[in-house]
Amino acid sequence: MAEAHLLGLDPLLLDLLRCPLPHHAPLRIDPQAGTLVCTECGAAFPVIDGLPVMLVEEADPGPGL
């Protein structure tokens, strides 16, 4: 997944990460926004210096929150 490198993420880490909300859905990359986005609820989690911030209170709520 070449997009992972755009955010400084290891592609293997992206395969392991899931949304921290109860549904634990996989995440997709939004390279333009610099975020990881939940495929179910749309919450966007920032990636800062290659580290995903997976705190619900730091997420940009998606349409499902």
mmCIF file with all atom_site columns, C-alpha atoms in Angstrom:
data_model
loop_
_atom_site.group_PDB
_atom_site.id
_atom_site.type_symbol
_atom_site.label_atom_id
_atom_site.label_alt_id
_atom_site.label_comp_id
_atom_site.label_asym_id
_atom_site.label_entity_id
_atom_site.label_seq_id
_atom_site.pdbx_PDB_ins_code
_atom_site.Cartn_x
_atom_site.Cartn_y
_atom_site.Cartn_z
_atom_site.occupancy
_atom_site.B_iso_or_equiv
_atom_site.pdbx_formal_charge
_atom_site.auth_seq_id
_atom_site.auth_comp_id
_atom_site.auth_asym_id
_atom_site.auth_atom_id
_atom_site.pdbx_PDB_model_num
ATOM 1  C CA . MET A 1 1  ? 0.000   0.000  0.000  1.00 0.00 ? 1  MET A CA 1
ATOM 2  C CA . ALA A 1 2  ? 2.003   2.925  -1.327 1.00 0.00 ? 2  ALA A CA 1
ATOM 3  C CA . GLU A 1 3  ? -0.296  5.493  0.292  1.00 0.00 ? 3  GLU A CA 1
ATOM 4  C CA . ALA A 1 4  ? 0.881   4.408  3.744  1.00 0.00 ? 4  ALA A CA 1
ATOM 5  C CA . HIS A 1 5  ? 4.375   5.662  2.964  1.00 0.00 ? 5  HIS A CA 1
ATOM 6  C CA . LEU A 1 6  ? 2.946   9.091  2.081  1.00 0.00 ? 6  LEU A CA 1
ATOM 7  C CA . LEU A 1 7  ? 1.953   9.465  5.737  1.00 0.00 ? 7  LEU A CA 1
ATOM 8  C CA . GLY A 1 8  ? 5.121   7.838  7.062  1.00 0.00 ? 8  GLY A CA 1
ATOM 9  C CA . LEU A 1 9  ? 3.246   4.708  8.145  1.00 0.00 ? 9  LEU A CA 1
ATOM 10 C CA . ASP A 1 10 ? 4.496   1.156  7.881  1.00 0.00 ? 10 ASP A CA 1
ATOM 11 C CA . PRO A 1 11 ? 2.002   -0.710 5.639  1.00 0.00 ? 11 PRO A CA 1
ATOM 12 C CA . LEU A 1 12 ? 2.050   -3.629 8.095  1.00 0.00 ? 12 LEU A CA 1
ATOM 13 C CA . LEU A 1 13 ? 0.881   -1.316 10.877 1.00 0.00 ? 13 LEU A CA 1
ATOM 14 C CA . LEU A 1 14 ? -2.012  -0.146 8.735  1.00 0.00 ? 14 LEU A CA 1
ATOM 15 C CA . ASP A 1 15 ? -3.097  -3.776 8.276  1.00 0.00 ? 15 ASP A CA 1
ATOM 16 C CA . LEU A 1 16 ? -3.269  -4.156 12.071 1.00 0.00 ? 16 LEU A CA 1
ATOM 17 C CA . LEU A 1 17 ? -5.002  -0.882 12.980 1.00 0.00 ? 17 LEU A CA 1
ATOM 18 C CA . ARG A 1 18 ? -8.762  -0.743 13.496 1.00 0.00 ? 18 ARG A CA 1
ATOM 19 C CA . CYS A 1 19 ? -11.148 2.002  14.531 1.00 0.00 ? 19 CYS A CA 1
ATOM 20 C CA . PRO A 1 20 ? -11.140 2.284  18.355 1.00 0.00 ? 20 PRO A CA 1
ATOM 21 C CA . LEU A 1 21 ? -14.926 2.588  18.433 1.00 0.00 ? 21 LEU A CA 1
ATOM 22 C CA . PRO A 1 22 ? -16.950 -0.552 19.287 1.00 0.00 ? 22 PRO A CA 1
ATOM 23 C CA . HIS A 1 23 ? -17.365 -1.750 15.690 1.00 0.00 ? 23 HIS A CA 1
ATOM 24 C CA . HIS A 1 24 ? -13.541 -2.025 15.180 1.00 0.00 ? 24 HIS A CA 1
ATOM 25 C CA . ALA A 1 25 ? -13.777 -1.497 11.419 1.00 0.00 ? 25 ALA A CA 1
ATOM 26 C CA . PRO A 1 26 ? -10.675 -1.321 9.195  1.00 0.00 ? 26 PRO A CA 1
ATOM 27 C CA . LEU A 1 27 ? -9.187  2.043  8.276  1.00 0.00 ? 27 LEU A CA 1
ATOM 28 C CA . ARG A 1 28 ? -8.381  3.579  4.908  1.00 0.00 ? 28 ARG A CA 1
ATOM 29 C CA . ILE A 1 29 ? -5.866  6.315  4.152  1.00 0.00 ? 29 ILE A CA 1
ATOM 30 C CA . ASP A 1 30 ? -6.836  9.836  3.130  1.00 0.00 ? 30 ASP A CA 1
ATOM 31 C CA . PRO A 1 31 ? -3.415  11.106 2.009  1.00 0.00 ? 31 PRO A CA 1
ATOM 32 C CA . GLN A 1 32 ? -4.645  14.608 1.191  1.00 0.00 ? 32 GLN A CA 1
ATOM 33 C CA . ALA A 1 33 ? -6.041  15.148 4.685  1.00 0.00 ? 33 ALA A CA 1
ATOM 34 C CA . GLY A 1 34 ? -3.216  13.206 6.384  1.00 0.00 ? 34 GLY A CA 1
ATOM 35 C CA . THR A 1 35 ? -5.675  10.988 8.224  1.00 0.00 ? 35 THR A CA 1
ATOM 36 C CA . LEU A 1 36 ? -6.823  7.421  8.660  1.00 0.00 ? 36 LEU A CA 1
ATOM 37 C CA . VAL A 1 37 ? -10.575 7.133  8.078  1.00 0.00 ? 37 VAL A CA 1
ATOM 38 C CA . CYS A 1 38 ? -12.874 4.462  9.486  1.00 0.00 ? 38 CYS A CA 1
ATOM 39 C CA . THR A 1 39 ? -14.555 2.513  6.691  1.00 0.00 ? 39 THR A CA 1
ATOM 40 C CA . GLU A 1 40 ? -17.741 2.179  8.760  1.00 0.00 ? 40 GLU A CA 1
ATOM 41 C CA . CYS A 1 41 ? -18.388 5.398  10.704 1.00 0.00 ? 41 CYS A CA 1
ATOM 42 C CA . GLY A 1 42 ? -16.156 7.821  8.767  1.00 0.00 ? 42 GLY A CA 1
ATOM 43 C CA . ALA A 1 43 ? -14.232 9.081  11.818 1.00 0.00 ? 43 ALA A CA 1
ATOM 44 C CA . ALA A 1 44 ? -10.889 10.556 10.709 1.00 0.00 ? 44 ALA A CA 1
ATOM 45 C CA . PHE A 1 45 ? -7.824  10.013 12.903 1.00 0.00 ? 45 PHE A CA 1
ATOM 46 C CA . PRO A 1 46 ? -4.819  12.295 12.336 1.00 0.00 ? 46 PRO A CA 1
ATOM 47 C CA . VAL A 1 47 ? -1.355  10.976 11.543 1.00 0.00 ? 47 VAL A CA 1
ATOM 48 C CA . ILE A 1 48 ? 1.317   13.185 13.098 1.00 0.00 ? 48 ILE A CA 1
ATOM 49 C CA . ASP A 1 49 ? 4.989   12.580 12.264 1.00 0.00 ? 49 ASP A CA 1
ATOM 50 C CA . GLY A 1 50 ? 4.126   9.089  11.030 1.00 0.00 ? 50 GLY A CA 1
ATOM 51 C CA . LEU A 1 51 ? 2.233   8.146  14.205 1.00 0.00 ? 51 LEU A CA 1
ATOM 52 C CA . PRO A 1 52 ? -1.531  7.613  14.078 1.00 0.00 ? 52 PRO A CA 1
ATOM 53 C CA . VAL A 1 53 ? -3.431  9.324  16.896 1.00 0.00 ? 53 VAL A CA 1
ATOM 54 C CA . MET A 1 54 ? -6.152  6.770  17.623 1.00 0.00 ? 54 MET A CA 1
ATOM 55 C CA . LEU A 1 55 ? -7.895  8.648  20.440 1.00 0.00 ? 55 LEU A CA 1
ATOM 56 C CA . VAL A 1 56 ? -11.639 9.049  19.878 1.00 0.00 ? 56 VAL A CA 1
ATOM 57 C CA . GLU A 1 57 ? -11.563 12.542 21.400 1.00 0.00 ? 57 GLU A CA 1
ATOM 58 C CA . GLU A 1 58 ? -8.887  13.590 18.856 1.00 0.00 ? 58 GLU A CA 1
ATOM 59 C CA . ALA A 1 59 ? -10.820 12.235 15.853 1.00 0.00 ? 59 ALA A CA 1
ATOM 60 C CA . ASP A 1 60 ? -12.742 14.344 13.392 1.00 0.00 ? 60 ASP A CA 1
ATOM 61 C CA . PRO A 1 61 ? -16.197 12.783 13.740 1.00 0.00 ? 61 PRO A CA 1
ATOM 62 C CA . GLY A 1 62 ? -17.592 11.284 10.616 1.00 0.00 ? 62 GLY A CA 1
ATOM 63 C CA . PRO A 1 63 ? -21.228 11.077 9.648  1.00 0.00 ? 63 PRO A CA 1
ATOM 64 C CA . GLY A 1 64 ? -21.685 8.009  11.864 1.00 0.00 ? 64 GLY A CA 1
ATOM 65 C CA . LEU A 1 65 ? -20.598 9.682  15.126 1.00 0.00 ? 65 LEU A CA 1
#
